[in-house]
């Protein structure tokens, strides 16, 4: 495994809301480009945007580059959405082939939370444990896993879409087609929808959390319900996979007071279902580091 200081190249991260690209030199992020994810414009636009932002950050064909994407990426490189309200009309797009045609050979693509798990395990808050989950709570909710030093994966690419699991407190429709999921309670998009139902249309998630910090009861309730759901999910991950540590990331997961709320609710679970919960050590760049690490052969899925 290479040291962080030896990591050089480019990485792109496409989430449900934001498309970002970085250059990394000697393990340090040098440049950052961010744009809005144009999911409503269809899959072809997403591929074009991935190629454009890569070139805009300085990538040239042959340089190491890792591409991390939200959604389901199977063993054949076919890319599909899980929550169809986040990435629209995306069904078995041959992402790896499309990127190779647009950017040249050698592009490595993987799921964004799987990339983040690799990044945190090797260079961030996941160092020192054998069983790790990286859990992103953002526009959607998903997880990546490292078990016994290896990234956990499945041929169909569904592994890690834990936001589609059901919560005992859930009763809302989810864009994945299920009812009562964690994503329908605790994701940024769900919180914004529920804020609108409370009479606050147009409130972004960070505005809801600011209202909670200011003592607004309706906002505090939404935030507390989200924290309780994520704590329940962490306990379930400990039960199913035996994870010792959960690294929490994403715009919601890293929001002020969210981590403390999750820890408070998790403390009510039996001790054996209480994995350690820590914030992402690489901040919003966890998936970038993991994707580039895969591209240079450290954690490659091939």
Coordinates of C-alpha atoms in Angstrom, one line a residue:
X1 CA 0.0 0.0 0.0
X2 CA 1.4 3.4 -0.9
X3 CA 1.8 6.2 1.6
X4 CA -0.5 9.2 1.4
X5 CA 2.5 11.3 0.4
X6 CA 3.0 9.1 -2.7
X7 CA -0.6 9.6 -4.0
X8 CA -0.7 11.7 -7.2
X9 CA -3.4 12.2 -9.9
X10 CA -7.0 13.2 -10.3
X11 CA -10.4 12.2 -8.9
X12 CA -14.0 13.0 -9.7
X13 CA -17.0 12.5 -7.4
X14 CA -20.6 12.6 -8.7
X15 CA -23.3 12.7 -6.1
X16 CA -27.0 13.4 -6.2
X17 CA -26.5 17.1 -5.9
X18 CA -22.9 18.0 -6.6
X19 CA -20.2 17.0 -9.1
X20 CA -16.7 17.7 -7.9
X21 CA -13.2 17.1 -9.2
X22 CA -9.8 17.5 -7.6
X23 CA -6.1 17.2 -8.4
X24 CA -4.0 15.5 -5.7
X25 CA -0.2 16.1 -5.5
X26 CA 1.8 14.2 -2.9
X27 CA -1.3 13.3 -1.0
X28 CA -2.7 16.9 -0.8
X29 CA -5.7 18.4 -2.6
X30 CA -4.4 21.2 -4.8
X31 CA -7.4 22.3 -6.8
X32 CA -11.1 21.8 -6.5
X33 CA -13.9 22.3 -9.1
X34 CA -17.5 21.9 -8.1
X35 CA -20.7 22.0 -10.2
X36 CA -24.3 21.0 -9.9
X37 CA -25.2 17.5 -10.9
X38 CA -27.5 17.7 -13.9
X39 CA -29.4 14.5 -13.2
X40 CA -32.5 15.8 -14.9
X41 CA -30.7 16.1 -18.2
X42 CA -30.2 12.4 -18.5
X43 CA -27.4 9.9 -18.4
X44 CA -25.6 11.2 -21.5
X45 CA -25.2 14.6 -20.0
X46 CA -23.8 13.1 -16.8
X47 CA -21.1 11.3 -18.8
X48 CA -20.3 14.5 -20.7
X49 CA -20.0 16.4 -17.5
X50 CA -17.7 13.8 -15.9
X51 CA -15.4 14.1 -18.9
X52 CA -15.5 17.9 -19.1
X53 CA -14.8 18.5 -15.4
X54 CA -11.9 16.0 -15.5
X55 CA -10.3 17.9 -18.4
X56 CA -11.0 21.2 -16.7
X57 CA -9.1 20.1 -13.5
X58 CA -6.1 19.3 -15.7
X59 CA -6.5 15.6 -16.5
X60 CA -5.0 14.3 -19.7
X61 CA -5.3 10.9 -21.2
X62 CA -3.0 8.4 -19.5
X63 CA -2.9 10.2 -16.1
X64 CA -4.3 8.3 -13.1
X65 CA -7.9 9.2 -12.4
X66 CA -10.6 7.6 -10.3
X67 CA -14.2 8.4 -10.8
X68 CA -16.7 7.8 -7.9
X69 CA -20.4 7.8 -8.7
X70 CA -23.6 7.6 -6.6
X71 CA -25.9 4.8 -7.5
X72 CA -25.3 1.1 -8.5
X73 CA -22.3 0.1 -10.5
X74 CA -22.1 -3.6 -11.2
X75 CA -19.2 -5.9 -12.1
X76 CA -19.6 -5.2 -15.8
X77 CA -19.4 -1.4 -15.3
X78 CA -23.1 -0.9 -15.9
X79 CA -24.4 2.1 -13.9
X80 CA -28.0 2.4 -12.6
X81 CA -29.9 4.5 -10.1
X82 CA -31.3 3.1 -6.9
X83 CA -33.4 6.1 -5.8
X84 CA -34.9 7.2 -9.1
X85 CA -35.8 10.6 -7.9
X86 CA -32.1 11.4 -7.4
X87 CA -30.5 10.1 -10.6
X88 CA -33.2 10.0 -13.2
X89 CA -33.5 7.6 -16.2
X90 CA -30.3 5.9 -15.3
X91 CA -30.5 2.2 -16.0
X92 CA -27.5 0.0 -17.0
X93 CA -25.5 2.7 -18.7
X94 CA -22.1 1.3 -19.6
X95 CA -20.3 3.9 -17.6
X96 CA -16.8 2.4 -17.8
X97 CA -17.0 2.0 -21.6
X98 CA -18.5 5.5 -22.0
X99 CA -15.7 7.1 -19.9
X100 CA -13.0 5.2 -21.7
X101 CA -14.4 6.4 -25.0
X102 CA -14.6 10.0 -23.8
X103 CA -11.4 10.2 -21.7
X104 CA -9.1 7.4 -22.9
X105 CA -8.1 4.1 -21.3
X106 CA -7.2 3.6 -17.7
X107 CA -10.1 5.3 -16.1
X108 CA -11.3 3.5 -12.9
X109 CA -14.9 3.9 -11.8
X110 CA -16.5 2.7 -8.6
X111 CA -19.4 3.5 -6.3
X112 CA -18.8 6.7 -4.3
X113 CA -19.3 5.3 -0.8
X114 CA -17.1 2.3 -1.6
X115 CA -14.5 4.7 -2.7
X116 CA -14.9 6.7 0.5
X117 CA -14.6 3.6 2.6
X118 CA -11.3 2.8 0.9
X119 CA -10.1 6.4 1.3
X120 CA -10.9 6.6 5.0
X121 CA -9.6 3.1 5.7
X122 CA -6.2 3.9 4.1
X123 CA -5.7 7.5 4.9
X124 CA -8.4 8.8 7.2
X125 CA -10.5 8.0 10.2
X126 CA -10.8 4.3 9.4
X127 CA -7.1 3.5 10.1
X128 CA -6.4 0.9 12.7
X129 CA -9.6 -1.2 12.5
X130 CA -10.3 -4.4 10.6
X131 CA -14.0 -3.8 10.0
X132 CA -15.2 -0.4 8.9
X133 CA -18.3 1.2 7.4
X134 CA -18.2 4.5 5.8
X135 CA -21.8 5.9 5.9
X136 CA -22.7 9.0 3.9
X137 CA -25.8 10.9 4.9
X138 CA -26.4 13.4 2.2
X139 CA -28.9 13.9 -0.7
X140 CA -29.2 10.1 -0.2
X141 CA -27.9 7.5 2.2
X142 CA -25.5 4.7 1.4
X143 CA -22.5 2.9 2.8
X144 CA -19.1 1.4 1.8
X145 CA -17.4 -1.4 3.8
X146 CA -13.9 -2.6 4.4
X147 CA -13.6 -6.0 6.0
X148 CA -10.3 -7.6 6.9
X149 CA -8.5 -5.0 4.9
X150 CA -10.5 -5.6 1.7
X151 CA -13.4 -3.5 0.1
X152 CA -16.6 -5.5 0.3
X153 CA -18.5 -5.6 -3.0
X154 CA -21.2 -7.5 -4.9
X155 CA -21.5 -8.4 -8.5
X156 CA -24.8 -6.6 -9.0
X157 CA -23.6 -3.4 -7.3
X158 CA -26.4 -3.2 -4.8
X159 CA -24.2 -3.8 -1.8
X160 CA -24.1 -0.7 0.5
X161 CA -27.4 0.9 -0.5
X162 CA -28.4 0.8 3.2
X163 CA -30.7 3.9 2.8
X164 CA -33.2 1.5 1.1
X165 CA -33.4 -0.6 4.3
X166 CA -36.5 -0.2 6.4
X167 CA -36.6 1.6 9.8
X168 CA -39.0 0.7 12.5
X169 CA -40.1 4.4 12.6
X170 CA -40.5 4.8 8.9
X171 CA -43.8 5.2 7.0
X172 CA -43.0 7.5 4.1
X173 CA -42.6 6.6 0.4
X174 CA -39.0 6.5 -0.9
X175 CA -37.7 7.1 -4.4
X176 CA -36.3 3.6 -4.5
X177 CA -39.9 2.3 -4.5
X178 CA -40.0 1.0 -0.9
X179 CA -41.9 2.5 2.1
X180 CA -40.4 3.5 5.4
X181 CA -36.7 3.6 4.4
X182 CA -33.9 5.3 6.2
X183 CA -33.5 7.5 3.2
X184 CA -37.1 8.7 3.5
X185 CA -36.4 9.9 7.1
X186 CA -32.8 11.1 7.3
X187 CA -31.5 12.1 3.9
X188 CA -31.1 15.8 3.0
X189 CA -33.8 15.5 0.4
X190 CA -36.3 13.9 2.8
X191 CA -35.6 16.5 5.4
X192 CA -36.3 19.3 2.9
X193 CA -39.5 17.7 1.8
X194 CA -40.7 17.3 5.4
X195 CA -39.7 20.9 6.1
X196 CA -42.0 22.0 3.2
X197 CA -44.8 20.0 4.7
X198 CA -44.3 21.8 8.0
X199 CA -44.8 25.1 6.2
X200 CA -41.3 25.9 5.2
X201 CA -41.1 25.4 1.5
X202 CA -37.7 26.1 -0.2
X203 CA -35.8 25.5 3.0
X204 CA -32.5 23.8 2.3
X205 CA -31.3 21.2 4.8
X206 CA -28.7 23.4 6.3
X207 CA -31.4 26.0 6.9
X208 CA -33.5 23.4 8.8
X209 CA -30.5 22.6 11.0
X210 CA -29.9 26.3 11.6
X211 CA -33.5 26.6 12.7
X212 CA -33.0 23.6 15.0
X213 CA -30.0 25.3 16.5
X214 CA -32.1 28.4 17.0
X215 CA -34.6 26.5 19.1
X216 CA -37.3 26.0 16.5
X217 CA -39.2 22.9 17.7
X218 CA -40.4 21.7 14.3
X219 CA -36.8 21.7 13.0
X220 CA -35.4 20.1 16.2
X221 CA -37.9 17.3 15.7
X222 CA -36.9 16.6 12.1
X223 CA -33.2 16.6 13.1
X224 CA -33.7 14.4 16.1
X225 CA -35.7 11.9 14.1
X226 CA -33.0 11.8 11.5
X227 CA -30.3 11.2 14.1
X228 CA -32.4 8.4 15.7
X229 CA -32.8 6.7 12.3
X230 CA -29.0 6.8 11.6
X231 CA -28.2 5.5 15.1
X232 CA -30.6 2.6 14.4
X233 CA -28.9 2.0 11.1
X234 CA -25.5 1.9 12.7
X235 CA -26.6 -0.6 15.2
X236 CA -28.0 -2.8 12.4
X237 CA -24.7 -2.6 10.6
X238 CA -22.9 -3.8 13.7
X239 CA -25.4 -6.7 13.9
X240 CA -25.1 -7.8 10.3
X241 CA -21.4 -7.1 9.4
X242 CA -19.8 -6.7 12.8
X243 CA -18.3 -3.3 11.9
X244 CA -16.2 -1.9 14.7
X245 CA -16.3 1.7 13.5
X246 CA -18.6 3.8 11.4
X247 CA -17.1 6.8 9.7
X248 CA -19.8 9.4 9.2
X249 CA -19.7 11.7 6.1
X250 CA -21.9 13.6 3.8
X251 CA -23.4 17.1 4.0
X252 CA -26.0 16.0 6.6
X253 CA -23.7 13.6 8.5
X254 CA -21.0 16.3 9.0
X255 CA -23.5 19.0 9.9
X256 CA -23.1 20.6 13.3
X257 CA -24.6 18.6 16.1
X258 CA -25.7 15.7 13.9
X259 CA -22.9 13.4 15.1
X260 CA -23.6 14.1 18.7
X261 CA -27.3 13.4 18.1
X262 CA -26.5 10.0 16.5
X263 CA -24.2 9.1 19.4
X264 CA -26.9 10.0 21.9
X265 CA -29.4 7.7 20.4
X266 CA -26.9 5.0 19.8
X267 CA -26.0 5.0 23.5
X268 CA -29.5 3.6 24.1
X269 CA -28.8 0.4 22.2
X270 CA -27.3 -2.6 23.9
X271 CA -23.5 -2.3 24.1
X272 CA -22.7 -4.9 21.5
X273 CA -24.7 -2.9 18.9
X274 CA -22.8 0.3 19.5
X275 CA -19.9 0.7 17.0
X276 CA -17.6 3.6 17.4
X277 CA -19.0 6.6 15.4
X278 CA -16.4 9.1 14.1
X279 CA -16.5 12.0 11.6
X280 CA -14.8 11.5 8.2
X281 CA -11.1 12.3 8.6
X282 CA -10.8 13.4 5.0
X283 CA -13.9 15.6 5.1
X284 CA -15.7 16.0 1.8
X285 CA -12.8 14.4 -0.1
X286 CA -13.1 10.8 1.3
X287 CA -14.4 9.4 -2.0
X288 CA -11.7 11.3 -4.0
X289 CA -8.9 9.8 -2.1
X290 CA -10.4 6.3 -2.4
X291 CA -11.1 6.6 -6.1
X292 CA -7.6 7.8 -6.9
X293 CA -6.2 5.1 -4.6
X294 CA -8.1 2.5 -6.7
X295 CA -6.9 4.1 -10.0
X296 CA -3.2 3.7 -9.0
X297 CA -3.8 0.1 -8.0
X298 CA -4.4 0.5 -4.3
X299 CA -7.9 -1.1 -3.8
X300 CA -8.6 -1.6 -7.5
X301 CA -11.8 -3.5 -8.2
X302 CA -10.4 -5.2 -11.2

